[in-house]
């Protein structure tokens, strides 16, 4: 019941947003998703032991060029560069965590897997809210309207 009333409150707040606020809200949601993603990447890199980093590099064999895998695994900066390459090569993004999910499952890092699931949930809820806001303010659909 609390969840339902909270959702109703959010819907009521969304309906009162002006078009300018709507644009700012969409940009904010995108940046929020990106910051949640970056936060997880930092948690991921800093919590991996050296043997898990080696396993991650091995996991990436065949996914990215071997020249990009020639990194100093004890250096966090090098690990971040590896993650950055995975992102730029579209193997990893804040909408696709499958590479990390499979790896974390394989190395039995349930703590990071649980954190990843929370991140995915936060990003998904943000997208749902973004889509709802778009449907109300861009497409003009409102609750009770004949179009819905």
XYZ file of C-alpha atoms in Angstrom:
148
model
C 0.000 0.000 0.000
C 2.856 2.382 0.787
C 4.416 1.647 -2.601
C 1.104 2.374 -4.348
C 0.665 5.701 -2.566
C 4.278 6.657 -3.294
C 3.735 5.879 -6.950
C 0.538 7.964 -6.943
C 2.461 10.848 -5.407
C 5.147 10.584 -8.089
C 2.470 10.571 -10.817
C 0.849 13.662 -9.299
C 4.202 15.452 -9.187
C 5.000 14.501 -12.768
C 1.693 15.966 -13.948
C 2.577 19.353 -12.455
C 5.892 19.632 -14.310
C 6.105 22.395 -16.912
C 7.545 21.726 -20.375
C 10.845 23.442 -19.485
C 11.119 21.389 -16.334
C 10.298 18.330 -18.439
C 13.356 18.901 -20.635
C 15.572 19.419 -17.593
C 14.116 16.270 -16.008
C 14.955 14.157 -19.054
C 18.535 15.424 -19.117
C 18.786 14.847 -15.366
C 17.525 11.251 -15.712
C 20.103 10.509 -18.423
C 22.903 11.988 -16.319
C 21.634 10.153 -13.234
C 21.729 6.826 -15.094
C 25.242 7.592 -16.272
C 26.392 8.487 -12.751
C 24.836 5.299 -11.324
C 26.672 3.325 -14.022
C 29.984 5.088 -13.317
C 29.532 4.513 -9.587
C 29.172 0.803 -10.170
C 32.239 0.717 -12.433
C 34.276 2.340 -9.660
C 32.946 -0.168 -7.130
C 33.671 -3.013 -9.559
C 37.277 -1.995 -10.264
C 38.239 -1.137 -6.694
C 36.813 -4.324 -5.207
C 38.374 -6.854 -7.597
C 41.353 -8.784 -6.271
C 44.326 -9.248 -8.611
C 43.297 -12.846 -9.459
C 39.789 -11.639 -10.327
C 41.276 -8.897 -12.500
C 43.293 -11.531 -14.335
C 40.135 -13.591 -14.757
C 38.324 -10.505 -16.107
C 41.086 -9.870 -18.635
C 40.861 -13.509 -19.708
C 37.045 -13.188 -19.870
C 37.472 -10.327 -22.342
C 39.703 -12.383 -24.693
C 37.962 -12.642 -28.037
C 35.608 -9.813 -27.117
C 38.114 -7.023 -27.605
C 41.493 -6.893 -29.392
C 44.357 -8.484 -27.470
C 46.366 -5.268 -27.772
C 43.796 -3.584 -25.496
C 44.196 -6.372 -22.953
C 47.886 -5.648 -22.435
C 47.344 -3.714 -19.189
C 48.902 -3.575 -15.739
C 46.171 -5.281 -13.734
C 47.433 -3.956 -10.401
C 46.803 -0.394 -11.591
C 43.209 0.841 -11.178
C 43.728 3.388 -13.955
C 44.584 0.645 -16.434
C 41.469 -1.271 -15.397
C 39.366 1.858 -15.954
C 40.882 2.199 -19.431
C 39.925 -1.407 -20.152
C 36.347 -0.666 -19.051
C 36.357 2.555 -21.124
C 37.376 0.563 -24.189
C 34.581 -1.945 -23.545
C 32.156 0.993 -23.397
C 33.491 2.682 -26.534
C 33.321 -0.656 -28.352
C 29.676 -1.053 -27.216
C 30.395 -4.253 -25.298
C 29.340 -2.570 -22.057
C 26.971 0.320 -21.358
C 24.531 1.579 -18.779
C 21.840 -0.246 -20.729
C 23.757 -3.518 -21.207
C 25.566 -5.082 -18.255
C 25.485 -8.636 -19.601
C 29.278 -8.922 -19.912
C 29.769 -7.958 -16.257
C 26.808 -10.028 -15.062
C 28.178 -13.192 -16.700
C 31.693 -12.538 -15.412
C 30.582 -11.832 -11.835
C 28.457 -14.945 -11.847
C 31.378 -17.031 -13.118
C 33.791 -15.786 -10.401
C 31.090 -16.098 -7.713
C 31.129 -12.424 -6.695
C 27.584 -12.416 -5.362
C 28.144 -9.108 -3.552
C 28.953 -7.312 -6.801
C 26.240 -9.209 -8.648
C 23.697 -7.974 -6.109
C 25.041 -4.413 -6.427
C 24.789 -4.733 -10.219
C 21.168 -5.820 -9.952
C 20.417 -2.746 -7.797
C 22.082 -0.516 -10.399
C 20.080 -2.112 -13.214
C 16.895 -1.617 -11.200
C 17.677 2.066 -10.551
C 18.376 2.660 -14.221
C 15.228 0.758 -15.273
C 13.000 2.732 -12.905
C 14.578 5.923 -14.234
C 13.769 4.859 -17.786
C 10.191 4.032 -16.872
C 9.789 7.467 -15.316
C 11.417 9.061 -18.354
C 9.047 7.220 -20.701
C 6.056 8.213 -18.598
C 7.115 11.859 -18.604
C 7.591 11.716 -22.378
C 4.166 10.150 -22.876
C 2.515 12.887 -20.848
C 4.422 15.923 -22.120
C 5.566 14.991 -25.605
C 2.725 12.827 -26.834
C 0.007 14.398 -24.670
C -1.303 11.164 -23.166
C -2.891 11.695 -19.798
C -4.703 9.357 -17.460
C -8.342 9.086 -18.442
C -7.856 10.572 -21.904
C -9.414 8.689 -24.834
C -5.931 8.181 -26.356
C -4.713 5.954 -23.515
